[in-house]
């Protein structure tokens, strides 16, 4: 099971409805954060997400709206007596900046923090998945991340039935790659077991339209893309963000299954026709139909 | 008019109901913060407090739950194009720590920050008030603050009437200290004008029971005091915090008009009899009757 929950969906400045960026991902019980804006610990609390068990945090870039919450979260973990190490990943200078952040004031940390600086196409191995960084185009060194599950194998139950195997625990052995003998027949794994690609989710962080995102998001199940403005914003290119149309164009070219628009400028707020965030959704859907607009606490499973 | 609004009333760790410490004070239109825990900018937003106009921030001590929100607030002020300087006050090492905080990551600040490190009995002058720091007893160097209005003068209208002055603009001249002649009579300021002490509010930040608070809070209109636990907590002395009873004892000895308990441990949450925060209020009221328990967005005027 891969569960995704949006903890913050605004751009740069929080609003009543939207906190600063953070995306929570649960991969088969392992809890991971992508970005950690101010207030993330409070967004986590009361959502039943067991924030103490978060063991990896991926920072996309060192703008405060994407990292400022890590200080309070780490302090709270310490006050709660955490002993397990926390793994933090980010672009170059992450060690320097995190060290600087965690040595302000007076604070005794109860656990180790292991920092890894990543670069384009650099991968780390998790338990049953990899996370690969890819460079994006923002005003400062910035990364996006691909979380990709290992290829999965499952029994084709129709084939299994032909061998009389449909209720047999022997299927587990076949899945593990072993040839078995059953009712006098030799059955090879490939007679019953099919391989499926792993699920793939992609988070861009802040980026303007960038072909490198298309490359890395290829055939993803879920693409979470910067969608700060609608395309009538004229200085969008300078400021290093995407329009809803940019996000949808990337989603289409990358052939993803689902696009979620996030990092929504606070100029888009419910209640006014001219600035309703649905403008962004409508704009994206003209290019790529299977699009959702993120809101805080939006949650779904990637199947 | 002095308006006080609590933006965060928890101790150390936020809860669903209580954000991290910050107290907003408006003194005749001037906006001041005491402490600035994580999430303060979002607490300010939508409360109609015009956070862009905050011009002074007093930090009591450098534990992250009291300062971490200053980074996001300053960043937002910059994104909004602030030009006016911001004045930040705190205990020793405030310059070093704030500089360290504001140089993490990539950030262009649009305005100047003027830092003043304060010590016991050190005062700064505001427009119509002073703020005096006083040392408190916590685990690290920590201050409380007294905001004290200048003595006020007002016309005794009964006396003014005797001179036929009750509707006369000449009263303004008397208030300004000038002797006037009215209907052939010489009237001195002291014939009509009375002097009142200025209003006084005191914020302790984090402290255990400390006689220095009593000294500085003498006759205050409002004392906002650390009240982390009830007095059945046995390690309270070591951890540098006060019980509700401690706070009430200080209030009584200092002869204040009103005590507000804040910095409430998250062990006290509504809904359970054994841990209802009213326990704290009940404990304090046995010692000092005029006590209120703070909650987020509690607001009142000091008259």
Coordinates of C-alpha atoms in Angstrom, one line a residue:
Chain A
X1 CA 0.0 0.0 0.0
X2 CA 1.3 3.5 -0.9
X3 CA -0.7 6.2 0.8
X4 CA -0.2 9.9 0.0
X5 CA -1.4 12.7 2.1
X6 CA -0.9 16.4 1.5
X7 CA 0.0 18.4 4.6
X8 CA 0.6 21.7 3.0
X9 CA -0.4 22.9 -0.5
X10 CA 0.2 26.7 -0.6
X11 CA 3.0 28.5 -2.4
X12 CA 5.5 30.6 -0.2
X13 CA 2.9 32.1 2.2
X14 CA 0.4 30.2 4.2
X15 CA -3.3 30.9 4.1
X16 CA -6.2 30.0 6.3
X17 CA -6.9 27.0 4.1
X18 CA -3.4 26.0 3.0
X19 CA -0.3 25.4 5.0
X20 CA 3.3 25.5 3.7
X21 CA 4.5 22.6 1.5
X22 CA 4.8 19.0 2.7
X23 CA 3.7 15.7 1.3
X24 CA 3.5 12.6 3.5
X25 CA 4.0 9.2 1.9
X26 CA 3.5 5.9 3.6
X27 CA 5.1 3.0 1.7
X28 CA 4.1 -0.3 3.3
X29 CA 4.3 1.1 6.8
X30 CA 7.4 3.2 6.3
X31 CA 6.7 7.0 6.7
X32 CA 8.4 9.5 4.5
X33 CA 8.1 13.3 4.1
X34 CA 8.7 15.3 1.0
X35 CA 9.5 18.9 2.1
X36 CA 8.7 20.1 5.6
X37 CA 7.3 23.7 5.6
X38 CA 6.6 25.6 8.8
X39 CA 3.8 24.0 10.8
X40 CA 4.2 20.5 9.3
X41 CA 4.5 18.9 12.8
X42 CA 1.1 20.4 13.8
X43 CA -0.4 19.3 10.4
X44 CA 0.8 15.7 11.1
X45 CA -0.6 15.7 14.7
X46 CA -4.1 14.4 15.0
X47 CA -4.0 13.0 11.5
X48 CA -3.2 9.5 12.9
X49 CA 0.0 9.4 10.9
X50 CA 2.4 8.5 13.7
X51 CA 4.9 11.3 12.9
X52 CA 7.4 9.8 15.4
X53 CA 7.9 7.0 12.9
X54 CA 8.9 9.2 10.0
X55 CA 12.3 8.0 9.1
X56 CA 13.2 9.8 5.9
X57 CA 12.7 13.5 4.9
X58 CA 13.4 14.6 1.4
X59 CA 14.0 18.4 1.0
X60 CA 13.6 19.7 -2.6
X61 CA 15.4 23.0 -2.1
X62 CA 16.4 25.5 0.6
X63 CA 13.7 28.1 0.5
X64 CA 12.3 28.4 4.0
X65 CA 8.7 27.6 3.0
X66 CA 10.0 24.1 2.1
X67 CA 12.3 23.5 5.1
X68 CA 11.4 25.6 8.1
X69 CA 9.2 23.0 9.8
X70 CA 12.1 20.5 10.1
X71 CA 13.5 22.3 13.2
X72 CA 10.3 22.0 15.2
X73 CA 9.6 18.4 14.0
X74 CA 13.1 17.3 15.1
X75 CA 12.8 19.1 18.4
X76 CA 9.5 17.4 19.1
X77 CA 10.9 14.0 18.1
X78 CA 13.7 14.6 20.7
X79 CA 11.3 15.7 23.4
X80 CA 9.5 12.5 22.8
X81 CA 12.7 10.6 23.3
X82 CA 13.3 9.3 19.8
X83 CA 16.3 7.1 19.5
X84 CA 16.1 5.9 15.9
X85 CA 18.2 7.8 13.3
X86 CA 16.5 10.2 10.9
X87 CA 17.6 10.3 7.3
X88 CA 17.5 13.6 5.6
X89 CA 18.1 14.1 1.8
X90 CA 18.4 17.2 -0.2
X91 CA 20.4 19.1 -2.9
X92 CA 23.9 20.3 -2.4
X93 CA 24.5 22.3 0.8
X94 CA 21.9 20.4 2.7
X95 CA 24.5 19.3 5.3
X96 CA 25.7 22.8 5.8
X97 CA 22.2 24.4 6.1
X98 CA 20.7 21.6 8.3
X99 CA 23.7 21.8 10.6
X100 CA 23.2 25.6 10.8
X101 CA 19.5 25.2 11.5
X102 CA 19.9 22.6 14.2
X103 CA 22.6 24.4 16.2
X104 CA 20.6 27.6 16.8
X105 CA 19.7 28.2 20.4
X106 CA 19.9 25.6 23.1
X107 CA 18.8 22.1 22.1
X108 CA 19.8 18.5 23.0
X109 CA 19.0 16.1 20.3
X110 CA 18.3 12.5 21.3
X111 CA 19.0 10.8 18.0
X112 CA 21.3 10.9 15.0
X113 CA 20.6 12.6 11.7
X114 CA 22.2 11.1 8.6
X115 CA 22.3 13.6 5.7
X116 CA 22.7 12.6 2.1
X117 CA 23.2 15.3 -0.6
X118 CA 21.7 14.2 -3.9
X119 CA 22.1 15.2 -7.5
X120 CA 20.3 14.5 -10.8
X121 CA 19.7 10.8 -11.3
X122 CA 21.2 9.9 -7.9
X123 CA 19.2 7.1 -6.2
X124 CA 18.9 5.8 -2.7
X125 CA 17.6 2.3 -1.9
X126 CA 14.7 1.9 0.5
X127 CA 13.1 -1.3 1.7
X128 CA 11.2 -2.3 -1.5
X129 CA 11.7 0.9 -3.3
X130 CA 14.2 3.5 -4.6
X131 CA 14.1 7.3 -4.5
X132 CA 15.8 9.0 -7.3
X133 CA 16.5 12.7 -7.4
X134 CA 16.2 14.7 -10.6
X135 CA 17.2 18.3 -11.2
X136 CA 14.5 20.9 -11.9
X137 CA 14.6 24.5 -12.9
X138 CA 13.9 26.9 -10.1
X139 CA 15.8 30.1 -8.9
X140 CA 18.1 28.1 -6.7
X141 CA 19.5 24.5 -6.8
X142 CA 16.4 22.3 -6.6
X143 CA 15.5 18.7 -6.9
X144 CA 12.4 16.7 -7.6
X145 CA 12.1 13.1 -6.4
X146 CA 10.8 9.8 -7.9
X147 CA 9.7 7.2 -5.5
X148 CA 9.6 3.9 -7.4
X149 CA 8.6 0.6 -6.0
X150 CA 10.5 -2.6 -6.9
X151 CA 8.8 -4.6 -9.6
X152 CA 6.1 -6.7 -8.0
X153 CA 5.3 -10.3 -8.8
X154 CA 1.8 -11.9 -8.4
X155 CA 0.3 -15.2 -9.3
X156 CA -1.9 -15.4 -12.3
X157 CA -4.8 -17.3 -10.6
X158 CA -6.2 -18.6 -13.8
X159 CA -2.9 -20.3 -14.6
X160 CA -2.5 -21.4 -11.0
X161 CA -5.9 -23.1 -11.2
X162 CA -4.9 -25.2 -14.2
X163 CA -2.2 -26.7 -12.0
X164 CA -4.6 -27.1 -9.1
X165 CA -2.6 -24.6 -7.2
X166 CA -5.3 -22.0 -6.5
X167 CA -5.4 -22.5 -2.8
X168 CA -2.0 -23.8 -2.2
X169 CA 0.8 -22.2 -0.1
X170 CA 3.2 -23.5 -2.8
X171 CA 2.4 -20.2 -4.7
X172 CA 4.7 -18.5 -2.2
X173 CA 7.6 -20.6 -3.3
X174 CA 6.9 -19.9 -7.0
X175 CA 6.8 -16.2 -6.1
X176 CA 10.2 -16.6 -4.4
X177 CA 11.5 -17.9 -7.7
X178 CA 11.6 -21.6 -6.9
X179 CA 10.6 -24.4 -9.2
X180 CA 8.2 -26.8 -7.4
X181 CA 6.7 -30.2 -7.9
X182 CA 3.0 -30.5 -7.2
X183 CA 0.7 -33.4 -7.8
X184 CA 3.5 -35.0 -9.8
X185 CA 4.0 -32.0 -12.1
X186 CA 7.1 -29.8 -12.2
X187 CA 6.0 -26.2 -12.2
X188 CA 8.3 -23.3 -12.9
X189 CA 7.8 -19.8 -11.5
X190 CA 7.2 -18.4 -15.0
X191 CA 4.3 -20.9 -15.5
X192 CA 2.2 -19.0 -12.9
X193 CA 3.9 -15.8 -11.7
X194 CA 3.6 -12.5 -13.6
X195 CA 5.8 -9.5 -13.0
X196 CA 4.4 -6.1 -12.7
X197 CA 6.2 -2.8 -12.7
X198 CA 6.4 -1.2 -9.3
X199 CA 4.2 1.8 -8.6
X200 CA 5.9 5.2 -9.2
X201 CA 5.2 8.6 -7.7
X202 CA 6.9 11.8 -8.6
X203 CA 7.1 15.1 -6.7
X204 CA 8.6 18.1 -8.4
X205 CA 8.9 20.6 -5.6
X206 CA 9.2 24.0 -7.2
X207 CA 10.0 24.1 -10.9
X208 CA 9.2 25.9 -14.0
X209 CA 8.3 23.8 -17.1
X210 CA 11.3 21.4 -17.4
X211 CA 11.8 18.5 -19.9
X212 CA 13.8 16.7 -17.2
X213 CA 10.6 16.3 -15.2
X214 CA 9.0 14.6 -18.3
X215 CA 12.0 12.2 -18.5
X216 CA 11.9 11.2 -14.9
X217 CA 8.1 11.1 -14.6
X218 CA 7.7 8.7 -17.5
X219 CA 4.6 6.4 -17.0
X220 CA 4.3 7.4 -13.3
X221 CA 1.2 6.4 -11.4
X222 CA 1.1 9.8 -9.8
X223 CA 2.8 13.1 -10.6
X224 CA 2.6 15.9 -8.0
X225 CA 3.6 19.1 -9.8
X226 CA 4.2 22.7 -9.0
X227 CA 1.1 24.6 -10.3
X228 CA 1.6 28.0 -8.7
X229 CA -0.4 30.1 -11.2
X230 CA -2.7 30.1 -14.1
X231 CA -1.1 30.8 -17.5
X232 CA -2.3 34.4 -17.6
X233 CA 0.5 35.2 -15.2
X234 CA 3.1 36.9 -17.3
X235 CA 6.3 36.8 -15.2
X236 CA 5.9 33.0 -14.5
X237 CA 9.1 32.2 -16.4
X238 CA 11.3 34.5 -14.3
X239 CA 10.1 33.3 -10.9
X240 CA 10.8 29.7 -11.5
X241 CA 7.3 28.2 -11.2
X242 CA 4.8 26.4 -13.4
X243 CA 1.4 27.2 -14.6
X244 CA -1.4 24.6 -14.4
X245 CA -1.0 24.3 -18.1
X246 CA 2.7 23.6 -17.8
X247 CA 2.0 20.9 -15.2
X248 CA -0.6 19.3 -17.4
X249 CA 1.7 19.4 -20.5
X250 CA 4.4 17.6 -18.5
X251 CA 1.8 15.0 -17.3
X252 CA 0.6 14.4 -20.9
X253 CA 4.1 14.1 -22.3
X254 CA 5.2 11.8 -19.5
X255 CA 2.1 9.7 -19.9
X256 CA 1.4 9.6 -16.2
X257 CA -1.8 8.1 -14.8
X258 CA -2.8 10.9 -12.4
X259 CA -1.7 14.5 -12.0
X260 CA -2.1 16.4 -8.7
X261 CA -1.6 20.2 -8.9
X262 CA -0.1 21.7 -5.7
X263 CA 1.9 24.8 -4.5
X264 CA -1.1 27.0 -5.2
X265 CA -0.5 30.7 -5.0
X266 CA -2.7 32.3 -2.3
X267 CA -4.1 34.6 -5.0
X268 CA -6.4 31.6 -5.7
X269 CA -8.8 31.3 -2.8
X270 CA -12.3 29.9 -2.7
X271 CA -15.2 32.3 -2.8
X272 CA -14.3 34.6 -5.6
X273 CA -15.1 33.6 -9.2
X274 CA -12.1 35.5 -10.7
X275 CA -9.6 33.8 -8.4
X276 CA -11.2 30.4 -7.5
X277 CA -8.5 27.7 -7.5
X278 CA -10.8 25.8 -9.9
X279 CA -9.4 28.0 -12.6
X280 CA -6.1 26.0 -12.3
X281 CA -7.9 22.7 -12.4
X282 CA -10.0 23.8 -15.5
X283 CA -6.8 25.0 -17.2
X284 CA -5.0 21.7 -16.6
X285 CA -7.9 19.5 -17.6
X286 CA -8.0 21.0 -21.1
X287 CA -4.6 19.5 -21.6
X288 CA -4.6 16.5 -19.3
X289 CA -7.9 15.1 -18.1
X290 CA -7.0 13.0 -15.1
X291 CA -6.0 15.9 -12.9
X292 CA -6.8 16.7 -9.2
X293 CA -6.3 20.0 -7.4
X294 CA -4.6 19.3 -4.0
X295 CA -6.0 20.7 -0.8
X296 CA -4.6 20.2 2.7
X297 CA -5.2 16.7 4.0
X298 CA -6.2 15.4 0.6
X299 CA -5.4 11.7 0.9
X300 CA -5.4 8.7 -1.4
X301 CA -3.9 5.4 -2.1
X302 CA -1.8 4.7 -5.2
X303 CA -2.9 1.2 -6.3
Chain B
X1 CA -6.0 51.0 24.1
X2 CA -3.8 48.0 24.9
X3 CA -5.1 44.8 23.3
X4 CA -3.6 41.4 24.1
X5 CA -4.2 38.3 21.9
X6 CA -2.8 34.9 22.6
X7 CA -1.6 33.2 19.4
X8 CA -0.1 30.1 21.0
X9 CA -0.5 28.7 24.5
X10 CA 1.0 25.3 24.5
X11 CA 4.3 24.2 26.1
X12 CA 7.1 22.8 23.9
X13 CA 4.9 20.7 21.6
X14 CA 1.8 21.9 19.7
X15 CA -1.5 20.2 20.0
X16 CA -4.7 20.4 17.9
X17 CA -6.0 23.2 20.1
X18 CA -2.8 25.0 21.1
X19 CA -0.1 26.4 18.9
X20 CA 3.5 27.2 20.1
X21 CA 4.0 30.3 22.2
X22 CA 3.4 33.8 21.0
X23 CA 1.5 36.8 22.5
X24 CA 0.4 39.7 20.3
X25 CA 0.1 43.1 22.0
X26 CA -1.3 46.2 20.3
X27 CA -0.4 49.4 22.1
X28 CA -2.3 52.3 20.6
X29 CA -1.9 51.0 17.1
X30 CA 1.7 49.7 17.5
X31 CA 1.9 46.0 17.0
X32 CA 4.3 43.9 19.2
X33 CA 5.0 40.2 19.5
X34 CA 6.3 38.4 22.6
X35 CA 7.9 35.2 21.4
X36 CA 7.2 33.7 18.0
X37 CA 6.8 30.0 18.0
X38 CA 6.5 27.9 14.8
X39 CA 3.3 28.7 13.0
X40 CA 2.8 32.2 14.4
X41 CA 2.5 33.8 11.0
X42 CA -0.4 31.5 10.2
X43 CA -2.0 32.2 13.6
X44 CA -1.8 35.9 12.8
X45 CA -3.3 35.6 9.4
X46 CA -7.0 35.9 9.2
X47 CA -7.2 37.4 12.7
X48 CA -7.3 40.9 11.3
X49 CA -4.1 41.8 13.2
X50 CA -2.2 43.3 10.3
X51 CA 0.9 41.3 10.9
X52 CA 2.9 43.3 8.3
X53 CA 2.8 46.2 10.8
X54 CA 4.4 44.3 13.6
X55 CA 7.5 46.4 14.4
X56 CA 8.9 44.8 17.5
X57 CA 9.5 41.2 18.5
X58 CA 10.7 40.3 22.0
X59 CA 12.1 36.8 22.3
X60 CA 12.2 35.4 25.9
X61 CA 14.8 32.7 25.3
X62 CA 16.3 30.6 22.5
X63 CA 14.4 27.4 22.8
X64 CA 12.9 26.6 19.3
X65 CA 9.3 26.5 20.5
X66 CA 9.7 30.2 21.3
X67 CA 11.6 31.4 18.3
X68 CA 11.2 29.1 15.3
X69 CA 8.3 31.1 13.7
X70 CA 10.4 34.2 13.3
X71 CA 12.0 32.8 10.1
X72 CA 8.8 32.3 8.3
X73 CA 7.3 35.6 9.5
X74 CA 10.3 37.5 8.3
X75 CA 10.3 35.7 5.0
X76 CA 6.7 36.5 4.4
X77 CA 7.2 40.1 5.4
X78 CA 9.9 40.2 2.7
X79 CA 7.8 38.5 0.1
X80 CA 5.2 41.2 0.8
X81 CA 7.8 43.9 0.2
X82 CA 8.3 45.3 3.7
X83 CA 10.6 48.3 3.8
X84 CA 10.3 49.3 7.4
X85 CA 12.9 48.0 9.8
X86 CA 12.0 45.3 12.3
X87 CA 13.3 45.5 15.9
X88 CA 14.1 42.3 17.6
X89 CA 15.0 42.0 21.3
X90 CA 16.2 39.1 23.3
X91 CA 18.7 37.8 25.8
X92 CA 22.4 37.5 25.2
X93 CA 23.4 35.7 22.0
X94 CA 20.2 36.9 20.2
X95 CA 22.3 38.6 17.5
X96 CA 24.3 35.4 16.9
X97 CA 21.3 33.1 16.8
X98 CA 19.1 35.3 14.7
X99 CA 21.9 35.9 12.2
X100 CA 22.4 32.1 12.1
X101 CA 18.7 31.5 11.5
X102 CA 18.3 34.2 8.8
X103 CA 21.3 33.0 6.7
X104 CA 20.1 29.5 6.2
X105 CA 19.2 28.6 2.6
X106 CA 18.5 31.2 -0.1
X107 CA 16.7 34.3 0.9
X108 CA 16.7 38.0 0.0
X109 CA 15.4 40.2 2.8
X110 CA 13.8 43.4 1.8
X111 CA 14.2 45.3 5.1
X112 CA 16.6 45.8 8.0
X113 CA 16.5 44.0 11.3
X114 CA 17.8 45.9 14.3
X115 CA 18.7 43.5 17.2
X116 CA 19.1 44.6 20.8
X117 CA 20.3 42.1 23.5
X118 CA 18.7 42.8 26.9
X119 CA 19.5 41.9 30.4
X120 CA 17.9 42.2 33.8
X121 CA 16.3 45.7 34.3
X122 CA 17.4 46.9 30.9
X123 CA 14.7 49.1 29.3
X124 CA 13.9 50.3 25.8
X125 CA 11.7 53.2 25.1
X126 CA 8.7 53.0 22.9
X127 CA 6.2 55.6 21.8
X128 CA 4.4 56.1 25.0
X129 CA 5.7 53.1 26.9
X130 CA 8.8 51.3 28.0
X131 CA 9.7 47.6 27.8
X132 CA 11.9 46.4 30.6
X133 CA 13.5 42.9 30.6
X134 CA 13.9 40.9 33.8
X135 CA 15.8 37.7 34.3
X136 CA 13.9 34.6 35.1
X137 CA 15.0 31.1 36.1
X138 CA 14.8 28.6 33.3
X139 CA 17.3 26.0 32.0
X140 CA 19.0 28.5 29.7
X141 CA 19.4 32.3 29.8
X142 CA 15.9 33.6 29.8
X143 CA 14.0 36.9 30.2
X144 CA 10.6 38.1 31.0
X145 CA 9.3 41.5 29.9
X146 CA 7.3 44.3 31.4
X147 CA 5.5 46.6 29.0
X148 CA 4.6 49.7 31.0
X149 CA 2.7 52.7 29.7
X150 CA 3.9 56.2 30.5
X151 CA 1.9 57.8 33.3
X152 CA -1.4 59.1 31.9
X153 CA -3.0 62.4 32.7
X154 CA -6.7 63.1 32.6
X155 CA -9.0 66.0 33.5
X156 CA -11.0 65.7 36.6
X157 CA -14.3 66.8 35.0
X158 CA -15.9 67.8 38.4
X159 CA -13.0 70.2 39.0
X160 CA -13.1 71.4 35.4
X161 CA -16.8 72.2 35.7
X162 CA -16.1 74.5 38.7
X163 CA -14.0 76.6 36.4
X164 CA -16.6 76.4 33.6
X165 CA -14.1 74.4 31.6
X166 CA -16.2 71.2 31.0
X167 CA -16.6 71.7 27.3
X168 CA -13.6 73.8 26.6
X169 CA -10.7 72.9 24.4
X170 CA -8.5 74.7 26.9
X171 CA -8.3 71.4 28.8
X172 CA -5.8 70.1 26.3
X173 CA -3.5 73.0 27.2
X174 CA -3.8 72.1 30.9
X175 CA -3.0 68.5 30.0
X176 CA 0.1 69.7 28.1
X177 CA 1.2 71.3 31.4
X178 CA 0.4 74.9 30.5
X179 CA -1.2 77.4 32.9
X180 CA -4.2 79.1 31.3
X181 CA -6.4 82.1 31.9
X182 CA -10.1 81.4 31.4
X183 CA -13.0 83.8 32.2
X184 CA -10.5 86.0 34.0
X185 CA -9.2 83.3 36.2
X186 CA -5.7 81.8 36.2
X187 CA -5.9 78.0 36.2
X188 CA -2.9 75.8 36.8
X189 CA -2.7 72.2 35.4
X190 CA -2.7 70.7 38.9
X191 CA -6.1 72.5 39.5
X192 CA -7.8 70.2 37.0
X193 CA -5.4 67.5 35.8
X194 CA -4.8 64.2 37.6
X195 CA -2.0 61.8 36.9
X196 CA -2.6 58.1 36.7
X197 CA 0.0 55.4 36.6
X198 CA 0.3 53.8 33.1
X199 CA -1.0 50.4 32.5
X200 CA 1.4 47.6 33.0
X201 CA 1.5 44.1 31.5
X202 CA 4.1 41.4 32.3
X203 CA 5.0 38.3 30.3
X204 CA 7.3 35.8 32.0
X205 CA 8.1 33.4 29.1
X206 CA 9.4 30.2 30.7
X207 CA 10.3 30.3 34.3
X208 CA 10.1 28.4 37.5
X209 CA 8.9 30.2 40.6
X210 CA 11.2 33.3 40.8
X211 CA 11.0 36.2 43.3
X212 CA 12.4 38.4 40.5
X213 CA 9.1 38.1 38.7
X214 CA 7.3 39.3 41.8
X215 CA 9.6 42.3 42.0
X216 CA 9.0 43.3 38.3
X217 CA 5.3 42.4 38.2
X218 CA 4.5 44.6 41.2
X219 CA 0.9 46.1 40.8
X220 CA 0.7 45.0 37.2
X221 CA -2.7 45.2 35.4
X222 CA -1.9 41.8 33.7
X223 CA 0.6 39.1 34.5
X224 CA 1.0 36.4 31.8
X225 CA 2.8 33.5 33.6
X226 CA 4.2 30.1 32.8
X227 CA 1.8 27.5 34.2
X228 CA 3.1 24.3 32.5
X229 CA 1.9 21.8 35.1
X230 CA -0.3 21.3 38.2
X231 CA 1.6 21.1 41.4
X232 CA 1.4 17.3 41.6
X233 CA 4.2 17.2 39.0
X234 CA 7.3 16.2 41.0
X235 CA 10.2 17.1 38.7
X236 CA 8.8 20.6 38.1
X237 CA 11.8 22.3 39.8
X238 CA 14.4 20.6 37.6
X239 CA 12.8 21.4 34.3
X240 CA 12.5 25.2 34.9
X241 CA 8.8 25.7 34.7
X242 CA 6.0 26.8 37.1
X243 CA 3.0 25.1 38.4
X244 CA -0.4 26.9 38.4
X245 CA 0.1 27.4 42.1
X246 CA 3.5 29.0 41.6
X247 CA 2.0 31.4 39.1
X248 CA -0.8 32.3 41.4
X249 CA 1.5 32.8 44.3
X250 CA 3.6 35.2 42.3
X251 CA 0.4 37.0 41.2
X252 CA -0.7 37.4 44.8
X253 CA 2.6 38.5 46.1
X254 CA 3.0 41.0 43.3
X255 CA -0.6 42.3 43.8
X256 CA -1.4 42.1 40.2
X257 CA -5.0 42.8 38.9
X258 CA -5.3 39.8 36.6
X259 CA -3.3 36.6 36.1
X260 CA -3.4 34.6 32.8
X261 CA -2.0 31.1 32.9
X262 CA -0.3 30.0 29.7
X263 CA 2.4 27.6 28.4
X264 CA 0.1 24.7 29.2
X265 CA 1.6 21.2 28.9
X266 CA -0.2 19.1 26.3
X267 CA -0.9 16.5 29.0
X268 CA -3.8 18.9 29.9
X269 CA -6.4 18.5 27.1
X270 CA -10.2 19.0 27.1
X271 CA -12.3 16.0 27.4
X272 CA -10.7 13.9 30.2
X273 CA -11.6 14.7 33.8
X274 CA -8.1 13.7 35.1
X275 CA -6.2 16.0 32.7
X276 CA -8.7 18.8 31.9
X277 CA -6.8 22.1 31.9
X278 CA -9.4 23.4 34.3
X279 CA -7.3 21.6 36.9
X280 CA -4.7 24.3 36.5
X281 CA -7.3 27.1 36.7
X282 CA -8.8 25.6 39.9
X283 CA -5.4 25.2 41.5
X284 CA -4.5 28.8 40.8
X285 CA -7.8 30.3 41.9
X286 CA -7.3 28.8 45.4
X287 CA -4.4 31.1 45.8
X288 CA -5.3 34.0 43.5
X289 CA -8.9 34.5 42.5
X290 CA -8.7 36.7 39.4
X291 CA -7.1 34.2 37.1
X292 CA -7.9 33.2 33.5
X293 CA -6.6 30.1 31.6
X294 CA -5.3 31.2 28.2
X295 CA -6.4 29.5 25.0
X296 CA -5.4 30.3 21.5
X297 CA -7.0 33.5 20.2
X298 CA -8.1 34.6 23.7
X299 CA -8.2 38.3 23.4
X300 CA -8.9 41.2 25.8
X301 CA -8.3 44.8 26.4
X302 CA -6.3 46.1 29.3
X303 CA -8.2 49.1 30.6

